[in-house]
Short mmCIF file of C-alpha atoms in Angstrom, two decimals:
data_model
loop_
_atom_site.label_atom_id
_atom_site.label_comp_id
_atom_site.label_asym_id
_atom_site.label_seq_id
_atom_site.Cartn_x
_atom_site.Cartn_y
_atom_site.Cartn_z
CA UNK A 1 0.00 0.00 0.00
CA UNK A 2 1.08 3.64 -0.43
CA UNK A 3 3.09 5.13 2.40
CA UNK A 4 1.12 6.99 5.08
CA UNK A 5 1.74 10.62 5.96
CA UNK A 6 3.08 9.86 9.43
CA UNK A 7 5.55 7.30 8.09
CA UNK A 8 6.63 9.66 5.33
CA UNK A 9 7.29 12.43 7.84
CA UNK A 10 9.82 10.17 9.59
CA UNK A 11 11.87 9.98 6.39
CA UNK A 12 12.15 13.73 5.88
CA UNK A 13 15.37 15.50 6.96
CA UNK A 14 13.54 17.89 9.32
CA UNK A 15 15.77 20.90 8.88
CA UNK A 16 14.63 23.08 11.75
CA UNK A 17 12.46 26.01 10.73
CA UNK A 18 13.38 25.85 7.02
CA UNK A 19 9.83 25.92 5.51
CA UNK A 20 11.45 25.78 2.06
CA UNK A 21 8.71 23.46 0.86
CA UNK A 22 6.10 26.13 1.58
CA UNK A 23 4.56 24.32 4.56
CA UNK A 24 4.92 25.24 8.25
CA UNK A 25 6.21 21.80 9.30
CA UNK A 26 7.64 18.63 7.77
CA UNK A 27 4.61 16.76 9.05
CA UNK A 28 2.17 19.06 7.26
CA UNK A 29 4.19 18.66 4.05
CA UNK A 30 4.32 14.88 4.45
CA UNK A 31 0.56 14.64 4.92
CA UNK A 32 -0.03 16.68 1.78
CA UNK A 33 2.40 14.56 -0.25
CA UNK A 34 0.87 11.30 1.01
CA UNK A 35 -2.60 12.46 -0.06
CA UNK A 36 -1.36 13.20 -3.57
CA UNK A 37 -1.73 16.96 -3.22
CA UNK A 38 1.97 17.81 -3.37
CA UNK A 39 5.18 16.54 -4.97
CA UNK A 40 7.96 15.18 -2.76
CA UNK A 41 10.43 17.06 -4.97
CA UNK A 42 9.48 20.32 -3.22
CA UNK A 43 11.70 19.34 -0.30
CA UNK A 44 15.14 20.68 -1.36
CA UNK A 45 17.00 18.96 1.49
CA UNK A 46 16.00 15.39 0.64
CA UNK A 47 18.70 13.02 -0.57
CA UNK A 48 18.07 12.21 -4.29
CA UNK A 49 18.23 8.45 -3.72
CA UNK A 50 15.74 8.68 -0.87
CA UNK A 51 13.54 10.96 -2.99
CA UNK A 52 13.28 8.27 -5.66
CA UNK A 53 12.62 5.63 -3.02
CA UNK A 54 9.75 7.72 -1.67
CA UNK A 55 8.37 8.27 -5.18
CA UNK A 56 8.21 4.51 -5.61
CA UNK A 57 6.45 4.15 -2.27
CA UNK A 58 3.90 6.74 -3.36
CA UNK A 59 3.35 5.21 -6.79
CA UNK A 60 0.07 3.33 -7.37
CA UNK A 61 0.31 -0.48 -7.34
CA UNK A 62 -0.30 -0.50 -11.11
CA UNK A 63 1.71 2.17 -12.86
CA UNK A 64 0.08 4.43 -15.46
CA UNK A 65 0.88 4.28 -19.17
CA UNK A 66 -0.07 6.98 -21.70
CA UNK A 67 -0.51 6.32 -25.42
CA UNK A 68 -1.17 9.00 -28.01
CA UNK A 69 -1.46 12.69 -27.25
CA UNK A 70 -3.84 15.61 -27.21
CA UNK A 71 -7.56 15.00 -26.84
CA UNK A 72 -7.15 11.37 -27.89
CA UNK A 73 -4.47 10.48 -25.35
CA UNK A 74 -5.24 7.16 -23.68
CA UNK A 75 -4.17 6.65 -20.07
CA UNK A 76 -4.36 3.13 -18.67
CA UNK A 77 -3.31 1.63 -15.35
CA UNK A 78 -2.90 3.64 -12.13
CA UNK A 79 -5.43 1.34 -10.42
CA UNK A 80 -5.49 0.79 -6.67
CA UNK A 81 -8.22 -1.73 -5.90
CA UNK A 82 -9.38 -5.21 -6.85
CA UNK A 83 -13.08 -4.43 -6.76
CA UNK A 84 -14.76 -1.26 -7.97
CA UNK A 85 -16.89 -0.85 -4.83
CA UNK A 86 -13.74 -0.69 -2.66
CA UNK A 87 -12.98 2.76 -4.05
CA UNK A 88 -13.19 3.19 -7.83
CA UNK A 89 -11.46 2.18 -11.04
CA UNK A 90 -9.69 5.19 -12.53
CA UNK A 91 -8.73 4.65 -16.18
CA UNK A 92 -11.00 2.93 -18.67
CA UNK A 93 -9.42 0.25 -20.84
CA UNK A 94 -8.69 1.28 -24.39
CA UNK A 95 -10.87 -0.42 -27.00
CA UNK A 96 -8.97 -0.93 -30.25
CA UNK A 97 -9.30 -2.40 -33.72
CA UNK A 98 -6.74 -4.66 -35.37
CA UNK A 99 -5.58 -3.50 -38.82
CA UNK A 100 -3.39 -5.96 -40.72
CA UNK A 101 -1.06 -4.94 -43.54
CA UNK A 102 -2.44 -7.99 -45.40
CA UNK A 103 -5.82 -6.28 -45.69
CA UNK A 104 -6.74 -4.06 -48.61
CA UNK A 105 -6.27 -0.31 -48.42
CA UNK A 106 -10.02 0.11 -48.51
CA UNK A 107 -10.18 -2.01 -45.34
CA UNK A 108 -7.49 0.19 -43.82
CA UNK A 109 -9.56 3.27 -44.59
CA UNK A 110 -12.75 1.68 -43.27
CA UNK A 111 -11.20 0.56 -39.99
CA UNK A 112 -9.38 3.84 -39.40
CA UNK A 113 -12.60 5.71 -40.08
CA UNK A 114 -14.43 3.51 -37.58
CA UNK A 115 -11.96 4.11 -34.75
CA UNK A 116 -11.82 7.84 -35.47
CA UNK A 117 -15.49 8.60 -36.15
CA UNK A 118 -17.59 5.95 -34.43
CA UNK A 119 -19.06 7.42 -31.24
CA UNK A 120 -22.21 7.26 -29.15
CA UNK A 121 -23.96 9.58 -26.71
CA UNK A 122 -24.98 8.05 -23.41
CA UNK A 123 -26.40 10.11 -20.53
CA UNK A 124 -24.48 13.16 -21.67
CA UNK A 125 -21.19 11.39 -22.28
CA UNK A 126 -19.45 10.64 -25.55
CA UNK A 127 -18.38 7.01 -25.84
CA UNK A 128 -15.85 5.99 -28.46
CA UNK A 129 -13.08 3.48 -29.24
CA UNK A 130 -9.52 4.57 -28.61
CA UNK A 131 -6.72 2.85 -30.45
CA UNK A 132 -5.58 1.28 -33.73
CA UNK A 133 -3.36 -1.81 -33.55
CA UNK A 134 -1.24 -1.98 -36.71
CA UNK A 135 -0.12 -5.55 -37.45
CA UNK A 136 2.82 -6.45 -39.67
CA UNK A 137 1.27 -9.75 -40.71
CA UNK A 138 2.42 -9.87 -44.33
CA UNK A 139 6.17 -9.84 -43.79
CA UNK A 140 6.39 -7.05 -46.37
CA UNK A 141 8.28 -4.16 -44.76
CA UNK A 142 7.16 -1.60 -47.34
CA UNK A 143 3.52 -2.60 -46.95
CA UNK A 144 3.59 -2.23 -43.15
CA UNK A 145 5.24 1.17 -43.31
CA UNK A 146 2.55 2.31 -45.76
CA UNK A 147 -0.08 1.26 -43.23
CA UNK A 148 1.71 3.16 -40.45
CA UNK A 149 1.93 6.25 -42.65
CA UNK A 150 -1.77 6.12 -43.50
CA UNK A 151 -2.75 5.70 -39.84
CA UNK A 152 -0.43 8.54 -38.81
CA UNK A 153 -1.91 10.89 -41.37
CA UNK A 154 -5.50 9.97 -40.46
CA UNK A 155 -5.11 11.66 -37.07
CA UNK A 156 -1.88 12.94 -35.48
CA UNK A 157 -3.11 12.15 -31.96
CA UNK A 158 -4.63 8.68 -32.44
CA UNK A 159 -2.97 6.12 -30.14
CA UNK A 160 -1.23 3.42 -32.18
CA UNK A 161 0.11 -0.03 -31.38
CA UNK A 162 3.05 -1.06 -33.58
CA UNK A 163 2.74 -4.85 -33.80
CA UNK A 164 5.89 -5.74 -35.71
CA UNK A 165 9.32 -7.34 -35.33
CA UNK A 166 11.52 -5.01 -33.36
CA UNK A 167 13.66 -3.65 -36.21
CA UNK A 168 10.58 -2.97 -38.31
CA UNK A 169 8.81 -1.39 -35.33
CA UNK A 170 11.72 1.07 -34.95
CA UNK A 171 11.43 1.97 -38.64
CA UNK A 172 7.70 2.47 -38.17
CA UNK A 173 8.47 4.74 -35.23
CA UNK A 174 10.39 7.01 -37.59
CA UNK A 175 7.29 7.20 -39.79
CA UNK A 176 4.75 8.00 -37.09
CA UNK A 177 7.06 9.90 -34.72
CA UNK A 178 7.80 9.02 -31.13
CA UNK A 179 6.15 12.23 -29.89
CA UNK A 180 2.74 10.58 -30.47
CA UNK A 181 3.76 7.81 -28.02
CA UNK A 182 2.76 4.63 -29.82
CA UNK A 183 2.98 1.31 -27.98
CA UNK A 184 5.89 -0.87 -29.10
CA UNK A 185 4.51 -4.43 -29.22
CA UNK A 186 5.98 -6.75 -28.04
CA UNK A 187 9.38 -7.53 -26.56
CA UNK A 188 10.17 -11.10 -25.61
CA UNK A 189 12.83 -12.18 -23.14
CA UNK A 190 15.11 -13.27 -25.99
CA UNK A 191 14.90 -9.84 -27.67
CA UNK A 192 15.26 -7.68 -24.59
CA UNK A 193 18.94 -7.84 -23.68
CA UNK A 194 20.27 -6.91 -27.11
CA UNK A 195 17.80 -4.08 -27.60
CA UNK A 196 17.43 -2.54 -24.16
CA UNK A 197 19.45 0.55 -25.06
CA UNK A 198 17.40 1.19 -28.22
CA UNK A 199 14.14 0.77 -26.34
CA UNK A 200 15.29 3.23 -23.71
CA UNK A 201 16.37 5.72 -26.36
CA UNK A 202 13.00 5.49 -28.12
CA UNK A 203 11.30 6.73 -24.94
CA UNK A 204 7.90 5.26 -25.78
CA UNK A 205 5.67 2.75 -23.97
CA UNK A 206 6.68 -0.86 -24.54
CA UNK A 207 4.75 -4.11 -24.27
CA UNK A 208 6.48 -7.25 -23.01
CA UNK A 209 5.20 -10.75 -23.76
CA UNK A 210 5.89 -14.00 -21.96
CA UNK A 211 5.13 -16.20 -19.00
CA UNK A 212 4.77 -14.71 -15.53
CA UNK A 213 8.40 -15.54 -14.78
CA UNK A 214 9.57 -13.95 -18.01
CA UNK A 215 7.43 -10.86 -17.44
CA UNK A 216 8.93 -10.40 -13.98
CA UNK A 217 12.48 -10.65 -15.32
CA UNK A 218 11.78 -8.23 -18.18
CA UNK A 219 9.99 -5.57 -16.13
CA UNK A 220 12.80 -5.57 -13.58
CA UNK A 221 15.36 -5.01 -16.34
CA UNK A 222 13.28 -2.25 -17.86
CA UNK A 223 12.81 -0.62 -14.46
CA UNK A 224 16.56 -0.75 -13.94
CA UNK A 225 16.92 1.36 -17.08
CA UNK A 226 14.27 3.82 -15.91
CA UNK A 227 11.58 2.52 -18.29
CA UNK A 228 8.30 2.63 -16.38
CA UNK A 229 5.65 2.76 -19.11
CA UNK A 230 5.23 -0.96 -19.65
CA UNK A 231 2.27 -3.08 -20.76
CA UNK A 232 2.04 -6.81 -20.03
CA UNK A 233 0.89 -9.61 -22.34
CA UNK A 234 0.96 -13.19 -21.06
CA UNK A 235 0.46 -14.42 -24.63
CA UNK A 236 -2.53 -16.56 -23.67
CA UNK A 237 -5.22 -16.75 -26.35
CA UNK A 238 -7.68 -18.94 -24.44
CA UNK A 239 -10.46 -16.95 -22.78
CA UNK A 240 -10.64 -19.03 -19.61
CA UNK A 241 -6.90 -18.97 -18.97
CA UNK A 242 -6.55 -15.34 -20.02
CA UNK A 243 -9.19 -14.18 -17.54
CA UNK A 244 -7.55 -16.23 -14.80
CA UNK A 245 -4.22 -14.58 -15.55
CA UNK A 246 -5.74 -11.09 -15.51
CA UNK A 247 -7.05 -11.75 -12.00
CA UNK A 248 -3.73 -13.20 -10.83
CA UNK A 249 -1.82 -10.21 -12.17
CA UNK A 250 -4.15 -7.71 -10.46
CA UNK A 251 -4.03 -9.56 -7.15
CA UNK A 252 -0.24 -9.87 -7.28
CA UNK A 253 0.15 -6.13 -7.86
CA UNK A 254 -2.44 -4.91 -5.35
CA UNK A 255 -2.88 -7.55 -2.66
CA UNK A 256 0.71 -8.78 -2.57
CA UNK A 257 2.25 -5.42 -3.53
CA UNK A 258 4.46 -7.18 -6.07
CA UNK A 259 5.86 -4.32 -8.11
CA UNK A 260 7.33 -6.33 -11.02
CA UNK A 261 3.78 -7.20 -12.12
CA UNK A 262 2.29 -3.78 -11.33
CA UNK A 263 1.60 -2.72 -14.92
CA UNK A 264 -1.51 -2.56 -17.14
CA UNK A 265 -2.20 -5.40 -19.58
CA UNK A 266 -3.21 -5.91 -23.19
CA UNK A 267 -5.51 -8.69 -24.46
CA UNK A 268 -6.57 -9.81 -27.93
CA UNK A 269 -10.10 -11.20 -28.24
CA UNK A 270 -9.47 -10.90 -32.01
CA UNK A 271 -7.01 -13.81 -31.72
CA UNK A 272 -9.20 -15.87 -29.39
CA UNK A 273 -12.15 -16.38 -31.73
CA UNK A 274 -13.22 -15.45 -35.24
CA UNK A 275 -16.84 -15.06 -34.18
CA UNK A 276 -17.49 -11.33 -33.69
CA UNK A 277 -20.25 -11.82 -31.15
CA UNK A 278 -17.94 -13.99 -29.06
CA UNK A 279 -15.16 -11.40 -29.36
CA UNK A 280 -17.39 -8.75 -27.83
CA UNK A 281 -18.53 -11.11 -25.08
CA UNK A 282 -14.89 -11.81 -24.28
CA UNK A 283 -14.12 -8.09 -24.41
CA UNK A 284 -16.88 -7.40 -21.88
CA UNK A 285 -15.30 -9.95 -19.55
CA UNK A 286 -11.94 -8.23 -19.89
CA UNK A 287 -13.48 -4.82 -19.14
CA UNK A 288 -14.55 -6.25 -15.80
CA UNK A 289 -11.37 -8.30 -15.23
CA UNK A 290 -8.98 -6.12 -15.70
CA UNK A 291 -7.44 -5.42 -19.09
CA UNK A 292 -5.82 -2.10 -19.97
CA UNK A 293 -6.18 -2.46 -23.75
CA UNK A 294 -8.64 -4.73 -25.60
CA UNK A 295 -8.12 -5.36 -29.32
CA UNK A 296 -10.98 -6.48 -31.59
CA UNK A 297 -10.92 -7.48 -35.25
CA UNK A 298 -13.82 -5.19 -36.20
CA UNK A 299 -15.71 -2.29 -34.65
CA UNK A 300 -19.38 -3.18 -35.05
CA UNK A 301 -21.75 -0.41 -33.87
CA UNK A 302 -24.43 -2.81 -32.62
CA UNK A 303 -21.93 -4.62 -30.40
CA UNK A 304 -19.63 -1.71 -29.64
CA UNK A 305 -22.34 0.45 -28.06
CA UNK A 306 -23.06 -2.19 -25.44
CA UNK A 307 -19.36 -2.72 -24.76
CA UNK A 308 -18.65 1.00 -24.35
CA UNK A 309 -21.68 1.41 -22.11
CA UNK A 310 -20.46 -1.44 -19.91
CA UNK A 311 -17.02 0.18 -19.76
CA UNK A 312 -18.54 3.51 -18.74
CA UNK A 313 -20.62 1.89 -16.01
CA UNK A 314 -17.76 -0.15 -14.57
CA UNK A 315 -15.39 2.82 -14.61
CA UNK A 316 -17.76 5.37 -13.13
CA UNK A 317 -17.00 6.34 -9.54
CA UNK A 318 -19.48 4.56 -7.22
CA UNK A 319 -18.93 7.30 -4.64
CA UNK A 320 -20.20 10.01 -6.99
CA UNK A 321 -23.75 9.80 -8.39
CA UNK A 322 -24.19 10.51 -12.09
CA UNK A 323 -26.11 13.77 -12.18
CA UNK A 324 -27.14 16.62 -14.46
CA UNK A 325 -27.57 20.27 -13.56
CA UNK A 326 -30.71 21.05 -11.61
CA UNK A 327 -32.58 23.74 -13.54
CA UNK A 328 -35.46 24.44 -15.92
CA UNK A 329 -34.79 22.91 -19.35
CA UNK A 330 -36.46 23.98 -22.58
CA UNK A 331 -37.46 21.15 -24.91
CA UNK A 332 -38.65 21.87 -28.47
CA UNK A 333 -38.86 25.66 -27.89
CA UNK A 334 -41.64 25.79 -25.25
CA UNK A 335 -44.02 28.72 -24.93
CA UNK A 336 -45.64 30.10 -21.72
CA UNK A 337 -48.71 27.94 -22.37
CA UNK A 338 -46.62 24.72 -22.64
CA UNK A 339 -46.90 22.16 -19.82
CA UNK A 340 -44.18 21.53 -17.24
CA UNK A 341 -42.69 18.08 -16.67
CA UNK A 342 -40.72 17.35 -13.52
CA UNK A 343 -38.10 14.74 -12.71
CA UNK A 344 -34.93 14.20 -10.64
CA UNK A 345 -31.32 15.08 -11.49
CA UNK A 346 -30.22 11.45 -11.74
CA UNK A 347 -28.57 11.46 -15.18
CA UNK A 348 -30.20 8.31 -16.50
CA UNK A 349 -33.66 9.51 -15.47
CA UNK A 350 -33.14 12.94 -16.99
CA UNK A 351 -31.91 11.67 -20.36
CA UNK A 352 -34.72 9.09 -20.58
CA UNK A 353 -37.36 11.77 -19.99
CA UNK A 354 -35.68 14.43 -22.13
CA UNK A 355 -35.08 12.15 -25.12
CA UNK A 356 -38.66 10.83 -25.11
CA UNK A 357 -40.05 14.36 -24.83
CA UNK A 358 -37.83 15.61 -27.65
CA UNK A 359 -38.96 12.75 -29.87
CA UNK A 360 -42.60 13.91 -29.67
CA UNK A 361 -41.61 17.26 -31.28
CA UNK A 362 -43.96 18.95 -28.80
CA UNK A 363 -42.83 22.01 -26.80
CA UNK A 364 -42.56 21.36 -23.07
CA UNK A 365 -40.70 22.64 -20.05
CA UNK A 366 -38.71 20.18 -17.93
CA UNK A 367 -37.90 20.94 -14.31
CA UNK A 368 -34.97 18.88 -13.03
CA UNK A 369 -34.96 19.03 -9.25
CA UNK A 370 -31.84 18.40 -7.20
CA UNK A 371 -32.21 15.01 -5.49
CA UNK A 372 -28.48 14.40 -4.98
CA UNK A 373 -28.42 12.02 -7.93
CA UNK A 374 -31.21 9.72 -6.75
CA UNK A 375 -33.81 8.26 -9.10
CA UNK A 376 -37.53 9.01 -8.66
CA UNK A 377 -38.50 6.31 -6.17
CA UNK A 378 -35.26 6.47 -4.19
CA UNK A 379 -35.52 10.26 -3.96
CA UNK A 380 -39.16 10.06 -2.83
CA UNK A 381 -38.41 7.38 -0.20
CA UNK A 382 -35.68 9.57 1.33
CA UNK A 383 -37.82 12.72 1.34
CA UNK A 384 -35.85 14.47 -1.41
CA UNK A 385 -38.58 14.43 -4.07
CA UNK A 386 -42.16 15.15 -3.03
CA UNK A 387 -44.83 17.83 -3.19
CA UNK A 388 -42.98 20.13 -0.83
CA UNK A 389 -39.57 19.91 -2.53
CA UNK A 390 -41.05 20.30 -6.03
CA UNK A 391 -43.09 23.28 -4.91
CA UNK A 392 -40.05 24.91 -3.33
CA UNK A 393 -37.99 24.37 -6.49
CA UNK A 394 -40.69 25.98 -8.67
CA UNK A 395 -40.87 29.03 -6.43
CA UNK A 396 -37.11 29.34 -6.01
CA UNK A 397 -36.46 29.22 -9.78
CA UNK A 398 -39.25 31.63 -10.62
CA UNK A 399 -40.91 29.08 -12.87
CA UNK A 400 -44.39 30.50 -12.24
CA UNK A 401 -43.36 33.55 -14.26
CA UNK A 402 -42.44 31.41 -17.27
CA UNK A 403 -45.03 28.63 -17.25
CA UNK A 404 -48.37 30.38 -17.59
CA UNK A 405 -50.24 27.16 -18.40
CA UNK A 406 -50.07 26.17 -14.72
CA UNK A 407 -49.97 22.53 -15.81
CA UNK A 408 -47.40 20.27 -14.15
CA UNK A 409 -46.89 16.59 -15.00
CA UNK A 410 -45.48 14.39 -12.22
CA UNK A 411 -44.03 10.87 -12.71
CA UNK A 412 -46.71 8.18 -12.65
CA UNK A 413 -44.75 6.28 -10.00
CA UNK A 414 -45.47 9.14 -7.59
CA UNK A 415 -49.21 9.57 -8.12
CA UNK A 416 -49.56 9.70 -4.34
CA UNK A 417 -47.91 13.15 -4.12
CA UNK A 418 -50.57 14.76 -6.33
CA UNK A 419 -52.55 16.11 -3.38
CA UNK A 420 -49.61 17.53 -1.47
CA UNK A 421 -48.26 19.23 -4.60
CA UNK A 422 -51.69 20.82 -5.20
CA UNK A 423 -51.49 22.19 -1.65
CA UNK A 424 -48.04 23.62 -2.38
CA UNK A 425 -49.07 25.13 -5.73
CA UNK A 426 -52.60 26.58 -5.46
CA UNK A 427 -54.06 27.24 -8.88
CA UNK A 428 -51.87 24.67 -10.64
CA UNK A 429 -53.27 21.61 -12.39
CA UNK A 430 -51.26 18.59 -11.24
CA UNK A 431 -51.37 15.81 -13.82
CA UNK A 432 -50.16 12.27 -13.18
CA UNK A 433 -47.95 11.22 -16.09
CA UNK A 434 -46.90 7.76 -17.29
CA UNK A 435 -45.00 5.40 -15.01
CA UNK A 436 -42.17 5.04 -17.53
CA UNK A 437 -40.52 7.70 -19.70
CA UNK A 438 -41.34 5.65 -22.80
CA UNK A 439 -45.01 6.41 -22.15
CA UNK A 440 -44.48 10.08 -22.96
CA UNK A 441 -44.65 9.35 -26.70
CA UNK A 442 -48.41 8.75 -26.45
CA UNK A 443 -49.14 10.73 -23.26
CA UNK A 444 -47.90 14.16 -24.39
CA UNK A 445 -49.77 14.29 -27.74
CA UNK A 446 -52.98 13.34 -25.93
CA UNK A 447 -52.38 15.91 -23.18
CA UNK A 448 -51.74 18.68 -25.69
CA UNK A 449 -54.50 17.72 -28.08
CA UNK A 450 -52.14 16.78 -30.87
CA UNK A 451 -53.10 13.14 -31.23
#
């Protein structure tokens, strides 16, 4: 586990009254560093060797790796827990597509377009794939370098995986440029010793491939050369064994604090089965257990949407509810005589109601009340969403000045609050709406006489 503030304070030189770090005491500085709010380098009196030792103590059990740059930069690793509910998972796994130099150029274009342009909106978030894995399958050096050039020109920030023999991978690096931080895939134990200096000079993330014992030996050598951005591949292409290994790697890094295996991983469902549906099922398993990069043979919208939604759900912070801003929303350009819908600020609830209302093409107002991210029934059961709270929100936001129709539609699940809301809003017509948001498609046209 990471070093605690009190233990860190014992390692500091404690130069009396120096305050060179900007803090009144060494203990205050140590507590801030241990919480991640300050860098240990701000202590000018610390021995350099001890400083590096402390940095390692403070590092997460699984080190971070960054591929690509700019808006498309992909960060993986930096995880601290086995199970999401213990704290949270921090960095979503990258979802990538395999592009072979054996494929036609039209296939190259199609796959690059899919990874660059395919995206989905889900509860206010944009979901998209992340990475292109370029595979030197043909053995034709010129052909592979053409593929790398095309991928590089498609988007200067797109994360790339250079899947090629080492000498060819270095040539490809000259084509795409090391500043975009592609992943060099993959060093074996036999290749490492003779190429360690070149790998270090390249300064890009590197994947290592082998058995657990071989991975341990390779990561220790890389660490000795100061190479910390490493991705692990056990080489297993059987789903059962691969999942088992993912769990063993995570437990070794976090539970046993075994640093040589404390790196993110890469898996290849594309090499485990030719069946696309199975690939996506395997990929979903690896999202949960615990891959850093997942490579598929094709990006299929019907399958990809579900996979990306699963990834978003697993990598959302369970300590922070998914919410939208609490305010009055305008849907389809409402007028003063338009009715008012009301719901909670739980993101999924809001987007379900808003999207169904928009689809009717009818102008309505939508009041989203702050319920601390709770859904309708949960908010009502805790006293955060009822006649009193809705009435207060309407008065506080000055909605009575905008909605002259005096018609308010409450969720059908809360028909019981109709009376209390009428008491809170004299002169308003309280209408019980459908129990599910999907019912708005028929309910609103009938309410507004447009059916």
